mmCIF file with all atom_site columns, C-alpha atoms in Angstrom:
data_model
loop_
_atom_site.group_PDB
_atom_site.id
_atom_site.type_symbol
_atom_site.label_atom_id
_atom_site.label_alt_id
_atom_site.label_comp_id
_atom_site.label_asym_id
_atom_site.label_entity_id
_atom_site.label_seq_id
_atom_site.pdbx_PDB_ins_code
_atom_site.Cartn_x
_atom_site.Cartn_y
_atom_site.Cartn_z
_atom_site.occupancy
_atom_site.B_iso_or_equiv
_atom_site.pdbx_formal_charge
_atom_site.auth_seq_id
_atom_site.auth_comp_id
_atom_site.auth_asym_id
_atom_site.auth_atom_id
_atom_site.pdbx_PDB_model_num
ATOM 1   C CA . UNK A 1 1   ? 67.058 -0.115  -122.452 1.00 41.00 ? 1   UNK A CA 1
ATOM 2   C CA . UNK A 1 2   ? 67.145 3.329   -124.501 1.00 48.00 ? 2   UNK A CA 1
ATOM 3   C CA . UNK A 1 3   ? 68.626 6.529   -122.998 1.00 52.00 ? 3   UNK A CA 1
ATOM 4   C CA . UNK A 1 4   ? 67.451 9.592   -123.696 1.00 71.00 ? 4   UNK A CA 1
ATOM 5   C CA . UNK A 1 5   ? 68.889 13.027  -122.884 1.00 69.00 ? 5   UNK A CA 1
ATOM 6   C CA . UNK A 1 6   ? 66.430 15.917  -121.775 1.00 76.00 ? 6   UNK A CA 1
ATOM 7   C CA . UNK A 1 7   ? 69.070 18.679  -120.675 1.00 72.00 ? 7   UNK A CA 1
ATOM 8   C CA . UNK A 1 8   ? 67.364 22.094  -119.695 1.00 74.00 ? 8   UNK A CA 1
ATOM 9   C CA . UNK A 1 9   ? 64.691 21.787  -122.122 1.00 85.00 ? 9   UNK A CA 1
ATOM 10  C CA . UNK A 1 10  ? 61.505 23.343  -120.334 1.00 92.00 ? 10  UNK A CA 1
ATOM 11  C CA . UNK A 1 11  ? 58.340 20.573  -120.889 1.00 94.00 ? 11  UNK A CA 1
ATOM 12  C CA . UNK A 1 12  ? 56.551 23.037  -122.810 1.00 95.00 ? 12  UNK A CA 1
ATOM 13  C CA . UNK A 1 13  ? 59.540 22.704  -125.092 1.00 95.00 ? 13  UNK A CA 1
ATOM 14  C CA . UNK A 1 14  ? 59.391 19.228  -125.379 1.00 96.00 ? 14  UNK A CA 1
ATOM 15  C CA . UNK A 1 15  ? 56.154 18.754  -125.814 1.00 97.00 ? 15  UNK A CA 1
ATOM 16  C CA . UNK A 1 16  ? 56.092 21.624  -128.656 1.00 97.00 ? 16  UNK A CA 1
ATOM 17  C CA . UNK A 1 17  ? 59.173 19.379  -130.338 1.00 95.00 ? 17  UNK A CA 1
ATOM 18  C CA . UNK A 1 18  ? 56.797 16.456  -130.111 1.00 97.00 ? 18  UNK A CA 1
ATOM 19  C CA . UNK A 1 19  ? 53.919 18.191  -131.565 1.00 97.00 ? 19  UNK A CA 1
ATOM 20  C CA . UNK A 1 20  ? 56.215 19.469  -134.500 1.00 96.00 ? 20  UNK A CA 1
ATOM 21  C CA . UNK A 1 21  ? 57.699 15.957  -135.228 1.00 95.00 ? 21  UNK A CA 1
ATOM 22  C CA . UNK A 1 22  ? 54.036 13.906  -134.737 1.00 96.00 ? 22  UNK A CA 1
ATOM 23  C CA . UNK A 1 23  ? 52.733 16.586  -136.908 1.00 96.00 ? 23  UNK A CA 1
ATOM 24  C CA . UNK A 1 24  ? 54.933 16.748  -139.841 1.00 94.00 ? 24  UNK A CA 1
ATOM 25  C CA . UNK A 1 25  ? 54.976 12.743  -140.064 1.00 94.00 ? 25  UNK A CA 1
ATOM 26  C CA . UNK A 1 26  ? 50.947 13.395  -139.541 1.00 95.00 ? 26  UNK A CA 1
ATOM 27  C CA . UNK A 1 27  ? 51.033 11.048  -136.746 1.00 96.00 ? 27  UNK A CA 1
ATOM 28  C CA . UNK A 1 28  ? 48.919 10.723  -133.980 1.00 97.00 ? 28  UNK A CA 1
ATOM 29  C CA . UNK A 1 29  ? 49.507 10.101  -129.928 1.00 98.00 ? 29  UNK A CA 1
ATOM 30  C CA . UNK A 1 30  ? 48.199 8.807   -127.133 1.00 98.00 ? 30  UNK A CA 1
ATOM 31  C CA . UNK A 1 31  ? 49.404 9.136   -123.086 1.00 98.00 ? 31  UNK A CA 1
ATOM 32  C CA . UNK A 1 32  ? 49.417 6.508   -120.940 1.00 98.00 ? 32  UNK A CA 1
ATOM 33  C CA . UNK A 1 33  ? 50.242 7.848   -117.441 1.00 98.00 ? 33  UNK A CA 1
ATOM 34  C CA . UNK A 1 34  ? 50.489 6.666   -113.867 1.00 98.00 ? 34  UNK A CA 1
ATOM 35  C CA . UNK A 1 35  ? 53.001 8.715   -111.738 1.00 97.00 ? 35  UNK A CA 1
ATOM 36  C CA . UNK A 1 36  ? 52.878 11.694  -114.083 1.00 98.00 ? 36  UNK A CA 1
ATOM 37  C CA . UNK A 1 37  ? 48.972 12.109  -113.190 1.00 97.00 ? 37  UNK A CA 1
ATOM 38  C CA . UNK A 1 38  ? 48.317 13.322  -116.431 1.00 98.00 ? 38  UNK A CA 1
ATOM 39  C CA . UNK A 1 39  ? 51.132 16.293  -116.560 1.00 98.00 ? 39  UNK A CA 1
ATOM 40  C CA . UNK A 1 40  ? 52.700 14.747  -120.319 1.00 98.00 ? 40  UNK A CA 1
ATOM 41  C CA . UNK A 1 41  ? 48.702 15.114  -121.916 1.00 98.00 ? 41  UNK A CA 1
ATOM 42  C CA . UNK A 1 42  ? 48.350 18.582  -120.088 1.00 97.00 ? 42  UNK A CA 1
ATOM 43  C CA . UNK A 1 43  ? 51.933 19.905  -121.777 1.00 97.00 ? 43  UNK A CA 1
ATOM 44  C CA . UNK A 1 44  ? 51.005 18.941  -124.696 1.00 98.00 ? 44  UNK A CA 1
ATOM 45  C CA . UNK A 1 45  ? 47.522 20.472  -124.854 1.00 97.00 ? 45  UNK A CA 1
ATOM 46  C CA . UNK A 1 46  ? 48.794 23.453  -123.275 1.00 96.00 ? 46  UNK A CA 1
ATOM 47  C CA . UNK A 1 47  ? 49.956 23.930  -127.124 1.00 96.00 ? 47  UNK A CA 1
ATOM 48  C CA . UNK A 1 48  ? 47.309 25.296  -129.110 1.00 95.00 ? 48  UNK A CA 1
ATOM 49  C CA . UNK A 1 49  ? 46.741 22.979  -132.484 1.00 94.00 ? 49  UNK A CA 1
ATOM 50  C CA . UNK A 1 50  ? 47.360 19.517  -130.379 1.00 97.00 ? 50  UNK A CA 1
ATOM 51  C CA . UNK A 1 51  ? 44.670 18.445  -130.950 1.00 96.00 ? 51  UNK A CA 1
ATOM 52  C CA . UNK A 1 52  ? 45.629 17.070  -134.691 1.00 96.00 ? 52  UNK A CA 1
ATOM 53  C CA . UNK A 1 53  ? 47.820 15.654  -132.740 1.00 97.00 ? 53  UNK A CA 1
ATOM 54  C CA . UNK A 1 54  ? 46.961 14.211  -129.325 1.00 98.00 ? 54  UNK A CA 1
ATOM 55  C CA . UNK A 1 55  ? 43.958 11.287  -129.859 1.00 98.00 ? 55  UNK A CA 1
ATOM 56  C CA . UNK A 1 56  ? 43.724 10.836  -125.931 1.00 98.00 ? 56  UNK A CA 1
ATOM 57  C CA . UNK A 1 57  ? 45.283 10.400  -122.863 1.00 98.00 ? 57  UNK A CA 1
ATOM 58  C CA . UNK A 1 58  ? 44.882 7.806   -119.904 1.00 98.00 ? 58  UNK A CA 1
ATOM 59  C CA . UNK A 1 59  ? 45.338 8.453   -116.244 1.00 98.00 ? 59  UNK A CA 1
ATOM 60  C CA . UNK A 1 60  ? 46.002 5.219   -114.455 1.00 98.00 ? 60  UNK A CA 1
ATOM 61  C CA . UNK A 1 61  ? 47.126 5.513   -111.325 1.00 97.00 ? 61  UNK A CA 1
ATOM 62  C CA . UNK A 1 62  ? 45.494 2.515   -109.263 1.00 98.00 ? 62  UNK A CA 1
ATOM 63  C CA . UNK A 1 63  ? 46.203 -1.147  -110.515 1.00 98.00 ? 63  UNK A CA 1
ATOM 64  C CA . UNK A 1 64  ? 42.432 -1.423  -110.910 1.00 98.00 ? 64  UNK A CA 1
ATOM 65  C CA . UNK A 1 65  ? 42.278 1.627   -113.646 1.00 98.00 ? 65  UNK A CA 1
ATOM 66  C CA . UNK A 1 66  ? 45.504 0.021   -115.546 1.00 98.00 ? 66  UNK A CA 1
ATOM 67  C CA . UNK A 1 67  ? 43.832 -3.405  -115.886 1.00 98.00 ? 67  UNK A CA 1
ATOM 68  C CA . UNK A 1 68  ? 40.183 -1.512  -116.699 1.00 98.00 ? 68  UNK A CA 1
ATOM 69  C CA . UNK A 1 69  ? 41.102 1.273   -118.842 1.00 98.00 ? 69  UNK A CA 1
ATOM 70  C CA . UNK A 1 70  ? 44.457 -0.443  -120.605 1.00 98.00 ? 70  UNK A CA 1
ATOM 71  C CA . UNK A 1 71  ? 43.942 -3.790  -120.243 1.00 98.00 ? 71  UNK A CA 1
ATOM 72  C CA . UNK A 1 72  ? 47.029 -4.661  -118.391 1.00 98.00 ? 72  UNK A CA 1
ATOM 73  C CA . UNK A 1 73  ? 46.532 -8.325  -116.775 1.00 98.00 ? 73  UNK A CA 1
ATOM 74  C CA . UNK A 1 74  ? 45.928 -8.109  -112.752 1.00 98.00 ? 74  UNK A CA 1
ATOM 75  C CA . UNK A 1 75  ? 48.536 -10.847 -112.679 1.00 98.00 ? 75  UNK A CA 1
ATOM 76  C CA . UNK A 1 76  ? 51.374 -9.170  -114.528 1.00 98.00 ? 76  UNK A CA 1
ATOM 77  C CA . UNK A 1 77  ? 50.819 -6.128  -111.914 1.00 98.00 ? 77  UNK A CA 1
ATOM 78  C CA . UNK A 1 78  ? 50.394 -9.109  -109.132 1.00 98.00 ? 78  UNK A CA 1
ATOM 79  C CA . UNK A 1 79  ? 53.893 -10.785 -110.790 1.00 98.00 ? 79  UNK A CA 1
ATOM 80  C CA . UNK A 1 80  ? 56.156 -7.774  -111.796 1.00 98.00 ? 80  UNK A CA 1
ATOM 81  C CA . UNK A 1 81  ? 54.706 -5.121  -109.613 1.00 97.00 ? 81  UNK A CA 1
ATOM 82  C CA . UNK A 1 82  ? 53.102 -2.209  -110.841 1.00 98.00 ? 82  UNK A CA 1
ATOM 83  C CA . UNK A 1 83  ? 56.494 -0.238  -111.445 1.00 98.00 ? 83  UNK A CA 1
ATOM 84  C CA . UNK A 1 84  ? 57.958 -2.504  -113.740 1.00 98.00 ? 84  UNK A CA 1
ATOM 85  C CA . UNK A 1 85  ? 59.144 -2.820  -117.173 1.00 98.00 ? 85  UNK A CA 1
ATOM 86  C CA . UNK A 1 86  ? 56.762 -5.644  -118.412 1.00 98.00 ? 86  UNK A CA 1
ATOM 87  C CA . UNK A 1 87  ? 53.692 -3.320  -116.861 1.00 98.00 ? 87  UNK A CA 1
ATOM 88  C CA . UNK A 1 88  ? 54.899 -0.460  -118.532 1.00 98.00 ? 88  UNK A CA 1
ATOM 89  C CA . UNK A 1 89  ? 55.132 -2.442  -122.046 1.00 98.00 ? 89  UNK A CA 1
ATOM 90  C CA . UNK A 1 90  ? 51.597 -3.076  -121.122 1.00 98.00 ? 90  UNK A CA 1
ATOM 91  C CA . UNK A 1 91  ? 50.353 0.384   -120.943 1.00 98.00 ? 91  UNK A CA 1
ATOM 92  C CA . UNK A 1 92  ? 51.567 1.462   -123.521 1.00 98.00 ? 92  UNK A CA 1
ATOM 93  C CA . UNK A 1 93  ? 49.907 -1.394  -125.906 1.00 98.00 ? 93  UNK A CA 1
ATOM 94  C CA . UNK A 1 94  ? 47.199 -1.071  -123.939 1.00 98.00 ? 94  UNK A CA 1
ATOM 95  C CA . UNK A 1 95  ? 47.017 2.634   -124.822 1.00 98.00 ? 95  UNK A CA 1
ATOM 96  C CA . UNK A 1 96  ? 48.060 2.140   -128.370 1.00 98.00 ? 96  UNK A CA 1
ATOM 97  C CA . UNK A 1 97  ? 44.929 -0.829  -128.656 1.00 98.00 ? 97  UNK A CA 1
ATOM 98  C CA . UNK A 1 98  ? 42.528 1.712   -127.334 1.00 98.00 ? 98  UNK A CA 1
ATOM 99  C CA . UNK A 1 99  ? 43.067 4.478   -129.092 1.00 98.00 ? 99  UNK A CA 1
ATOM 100 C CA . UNK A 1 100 ? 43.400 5.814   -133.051 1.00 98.00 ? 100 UNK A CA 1
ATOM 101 C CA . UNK A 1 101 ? 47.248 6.870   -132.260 1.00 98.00 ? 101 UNK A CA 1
ATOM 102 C CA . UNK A 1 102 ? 49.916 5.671   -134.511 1.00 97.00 ? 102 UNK A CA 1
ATOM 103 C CA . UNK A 1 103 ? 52.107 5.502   -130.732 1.00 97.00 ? 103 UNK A CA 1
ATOM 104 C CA . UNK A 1 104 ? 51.711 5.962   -127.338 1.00 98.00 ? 104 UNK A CA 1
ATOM 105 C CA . UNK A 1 105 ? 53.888 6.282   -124.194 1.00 98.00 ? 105 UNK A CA 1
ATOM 106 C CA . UNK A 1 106 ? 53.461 5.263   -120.559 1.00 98.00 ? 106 UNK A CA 1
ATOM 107 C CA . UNK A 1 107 ? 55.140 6.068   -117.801 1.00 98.00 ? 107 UNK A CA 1
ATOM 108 C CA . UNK A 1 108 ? 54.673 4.392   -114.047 1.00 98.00 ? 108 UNK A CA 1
ATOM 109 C CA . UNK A 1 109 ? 57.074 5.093   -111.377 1.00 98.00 ? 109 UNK A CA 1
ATOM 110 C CA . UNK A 1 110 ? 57.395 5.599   -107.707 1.00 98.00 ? 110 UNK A CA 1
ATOM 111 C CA . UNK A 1 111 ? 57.816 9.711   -107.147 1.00 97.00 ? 111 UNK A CA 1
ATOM 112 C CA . UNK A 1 112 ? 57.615 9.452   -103.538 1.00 95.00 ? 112 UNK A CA 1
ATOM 113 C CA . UNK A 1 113 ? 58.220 10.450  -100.495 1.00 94.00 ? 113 UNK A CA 1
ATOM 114 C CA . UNK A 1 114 ? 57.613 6.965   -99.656  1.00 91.00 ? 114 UNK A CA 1
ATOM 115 C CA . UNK A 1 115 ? 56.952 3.974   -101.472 1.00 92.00 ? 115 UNK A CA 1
ATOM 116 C CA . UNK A 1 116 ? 60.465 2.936   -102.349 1.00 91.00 ? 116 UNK A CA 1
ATOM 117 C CA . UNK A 1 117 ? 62.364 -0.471  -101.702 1.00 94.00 ? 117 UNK A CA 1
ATOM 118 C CA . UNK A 1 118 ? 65.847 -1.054  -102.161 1.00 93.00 ? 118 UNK A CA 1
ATOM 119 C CA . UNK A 1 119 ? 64.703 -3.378  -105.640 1.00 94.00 ? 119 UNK A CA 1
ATOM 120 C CA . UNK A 1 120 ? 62.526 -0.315  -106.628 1.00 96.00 ? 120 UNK A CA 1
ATOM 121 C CA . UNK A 1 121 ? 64.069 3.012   -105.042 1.00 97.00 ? 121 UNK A CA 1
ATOM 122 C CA . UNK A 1 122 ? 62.133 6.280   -104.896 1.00 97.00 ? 122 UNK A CA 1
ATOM 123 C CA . UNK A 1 123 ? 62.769 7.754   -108.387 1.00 97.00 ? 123 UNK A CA 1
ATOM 124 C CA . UNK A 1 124 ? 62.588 5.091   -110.656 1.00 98.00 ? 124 UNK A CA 1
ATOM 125 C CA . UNK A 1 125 ? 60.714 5.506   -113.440 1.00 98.00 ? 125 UNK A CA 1
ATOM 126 C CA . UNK A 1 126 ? 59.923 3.170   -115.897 1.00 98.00 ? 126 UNK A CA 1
ATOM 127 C CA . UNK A 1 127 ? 58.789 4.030   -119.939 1.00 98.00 ? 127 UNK A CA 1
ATOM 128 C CA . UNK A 1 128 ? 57.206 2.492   -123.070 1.00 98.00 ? 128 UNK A CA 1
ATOM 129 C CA . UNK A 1 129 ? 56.472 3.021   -126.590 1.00 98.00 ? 129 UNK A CA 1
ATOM 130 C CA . UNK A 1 130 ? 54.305 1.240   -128.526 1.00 97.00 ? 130 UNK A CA 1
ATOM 131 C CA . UNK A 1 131 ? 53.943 1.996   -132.150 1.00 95.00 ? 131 UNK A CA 1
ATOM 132 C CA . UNK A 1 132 ? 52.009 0.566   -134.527 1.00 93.00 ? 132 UNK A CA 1
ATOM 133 C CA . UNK A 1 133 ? 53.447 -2.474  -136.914 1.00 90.00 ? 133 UNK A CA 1
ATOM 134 C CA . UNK A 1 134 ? 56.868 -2.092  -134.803 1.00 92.00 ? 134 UNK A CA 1
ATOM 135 C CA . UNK A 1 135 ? 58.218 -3.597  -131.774 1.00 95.00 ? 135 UNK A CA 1
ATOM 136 C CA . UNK A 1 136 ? 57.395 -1.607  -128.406 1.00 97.00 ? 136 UNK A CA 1
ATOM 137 C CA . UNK A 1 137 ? 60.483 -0.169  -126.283 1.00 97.00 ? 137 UNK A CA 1
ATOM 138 C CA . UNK A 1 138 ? 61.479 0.350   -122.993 1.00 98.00 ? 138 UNK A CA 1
ATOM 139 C CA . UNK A 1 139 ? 63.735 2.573   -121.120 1.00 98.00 ? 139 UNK A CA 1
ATOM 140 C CA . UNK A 1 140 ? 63.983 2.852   -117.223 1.00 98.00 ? 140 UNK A CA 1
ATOM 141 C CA . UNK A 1 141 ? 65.464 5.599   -114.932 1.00 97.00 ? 141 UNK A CA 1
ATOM 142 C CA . UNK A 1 142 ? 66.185 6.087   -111.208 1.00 97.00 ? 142 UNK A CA 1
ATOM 143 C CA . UNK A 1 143 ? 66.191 10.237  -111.132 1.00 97.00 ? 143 UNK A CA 1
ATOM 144 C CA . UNK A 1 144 ? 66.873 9.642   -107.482 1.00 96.00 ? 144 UNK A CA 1
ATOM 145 C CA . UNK A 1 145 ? 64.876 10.983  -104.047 1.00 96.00 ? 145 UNK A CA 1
ATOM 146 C CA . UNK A 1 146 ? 64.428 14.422  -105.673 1.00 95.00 ? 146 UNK A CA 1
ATOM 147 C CA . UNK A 1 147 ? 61.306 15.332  -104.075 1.00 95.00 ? 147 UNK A CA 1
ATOM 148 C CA . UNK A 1 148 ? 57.491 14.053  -105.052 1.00 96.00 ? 148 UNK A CA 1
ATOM 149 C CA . UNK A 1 149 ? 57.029 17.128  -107.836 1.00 96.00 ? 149 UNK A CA 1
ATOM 150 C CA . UNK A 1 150 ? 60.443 16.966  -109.297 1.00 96.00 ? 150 UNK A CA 1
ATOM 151 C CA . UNK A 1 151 ? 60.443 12.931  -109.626 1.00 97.00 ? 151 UNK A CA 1
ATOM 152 C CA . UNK A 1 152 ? 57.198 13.751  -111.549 1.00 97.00 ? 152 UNK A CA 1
ATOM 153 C CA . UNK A 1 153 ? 58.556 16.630  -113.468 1.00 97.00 ? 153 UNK A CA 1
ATOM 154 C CA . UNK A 1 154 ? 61.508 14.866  -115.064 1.00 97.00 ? 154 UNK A CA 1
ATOM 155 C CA . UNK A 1 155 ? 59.282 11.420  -115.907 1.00 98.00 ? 155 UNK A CA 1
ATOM 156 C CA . UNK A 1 156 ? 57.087 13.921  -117.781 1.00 98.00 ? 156 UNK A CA 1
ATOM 157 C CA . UNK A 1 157 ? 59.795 16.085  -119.556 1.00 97.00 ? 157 UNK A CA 1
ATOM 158 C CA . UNK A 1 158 ? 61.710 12.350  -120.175 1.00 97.00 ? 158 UNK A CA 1
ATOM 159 C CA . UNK A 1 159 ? 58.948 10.658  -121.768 1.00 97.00 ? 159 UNK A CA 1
ATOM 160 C CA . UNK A 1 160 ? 57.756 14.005  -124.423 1.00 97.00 ? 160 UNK A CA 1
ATOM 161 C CA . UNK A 1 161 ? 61.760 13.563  -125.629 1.00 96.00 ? 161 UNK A CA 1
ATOM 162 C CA . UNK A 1 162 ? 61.299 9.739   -125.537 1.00 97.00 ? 162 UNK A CA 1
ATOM 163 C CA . UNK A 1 163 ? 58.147 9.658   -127.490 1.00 97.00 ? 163 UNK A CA 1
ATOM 164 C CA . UNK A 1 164 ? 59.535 12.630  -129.949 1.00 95.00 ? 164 UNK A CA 1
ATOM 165 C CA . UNK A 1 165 ? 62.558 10.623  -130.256 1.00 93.00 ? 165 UNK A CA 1
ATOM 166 C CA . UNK A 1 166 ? 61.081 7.645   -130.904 1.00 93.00 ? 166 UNK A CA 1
ATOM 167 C CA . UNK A 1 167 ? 58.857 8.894   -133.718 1.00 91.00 ? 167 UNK A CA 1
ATOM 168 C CA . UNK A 1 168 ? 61.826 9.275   -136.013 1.00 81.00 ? 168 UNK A CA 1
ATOM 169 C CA . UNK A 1 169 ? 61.621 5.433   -136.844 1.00 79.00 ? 169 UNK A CA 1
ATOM 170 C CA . UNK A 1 170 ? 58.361 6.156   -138.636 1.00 74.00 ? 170 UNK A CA 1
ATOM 171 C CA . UNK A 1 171 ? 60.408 7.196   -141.577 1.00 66.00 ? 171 UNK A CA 1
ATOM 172 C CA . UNK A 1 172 ? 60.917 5.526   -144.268 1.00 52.00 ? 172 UNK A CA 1
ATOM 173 C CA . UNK A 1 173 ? 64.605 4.854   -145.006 1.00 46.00 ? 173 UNK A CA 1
#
C-alpha cells in the first residue's frame, strides 16, 4: 500500500501539479471514477490546456457500468465487493486498456451516509494506477465518517497527488 500526503493543497492545485508533471514528461491520463462522480476529470479540465493532457475520463458508479465501460469481471465485483483493492486494480487497467493514456487512476469508495460495514467503514477509499509497461499500484484510505461531500472531496484531492506522484517513475534513471 502507498501513502500519499495531500496537506492543504486546494484540488485545483493538485490537479494543476498533475497537469504540469503529465505535461512536461508529455504524458497522457485517463480517470477512472466511482465515488468521486467524476470531480478528479472536472479539476483537471477546469485548467485550461488539459486537454494535451487528459485523453478521457470514466464515470462508473454502478457495478454494471464498471464491468461495461472498464471491463472489470462481474465476478471479481461479486467476490471482492465493489470497494475493494482487486476492483480498483481493475479500473484502472480497465481505464488504461481503453484509452490512449500512458496512466490512469481509479478511485471507488463508500462516501456515505450509509453504506458502511465494520469490514468496509464509511470513508474508505480505495486507489489504482495503472501505467503502461509497469506494474499497477494500490493504496487504500479510511478518511473516516466525514460527511458524503468531504469523503468525496479528499478521494478526489488524494488521487490528483497519487497519480502526480506516481508519474515520477516514468523517468528514466
Amino acid at each position: 500500500m502507498t501513502s500519499v500526503q495531500i496537506g492543504d493543497m486546494s484540488l485545483q492545485a493538485l490537479a494543476r501539479e498533475l497537469l504540469d508533471a503529465a505535461s512536461s514528461l508529455g504524458l497522457l491520463v485517463a480517470t477512472a471514477e466511482s465515488c468521486t462522480g467524476g470531480m478528479v476529470a472536472a479539476a483537471i479540465t477546469d485548467i485550461a490546456g488539459s486537454s494535451a493532457v487528459l485523453d478521457c475520463g470514466f464515470v462508473t458508479y454502478s457495478n454494471e457500468a464498471k464491468s461495461a465501460m472498464l471491463g472489470v469481471a462481474p465476478e471479481l465485483i461479486a467476490e471482492h465487493g465493489a470497494v475493494s483493492e482487486p476492483v480498483a486494480r481493475a479500473m484502472a487497467q480497465g481505464a488504461l486498456g481503453k484509452s490512449r493514456a500512458d496512466a490512469a487512476v481509479s478511485i471507488t469508495g463508500i462516501a456515505g451516509p450509509g453504506g458502511g460495514s465494520r469490514e468496509k467503514p464509511v470513508g474508505l477509499v480505495h486507489f489504482a494506477i495503472a501505467r503502461r509497461g509497469a506494474p499497477t499500484v494500490h493504496s487504500a484510505q479510511t478518511f473516516g465518517d466525514l460527511g458524503r461531500h468531504e469523503v468525496r472531496l479528499i478521494a478526489a484531492r488524494y488521487s490528483l497527488k497519487f497519480l502526480s506522484t506516481s508519474l515520477a517513475q516514468f523517468i528514466e534513471p
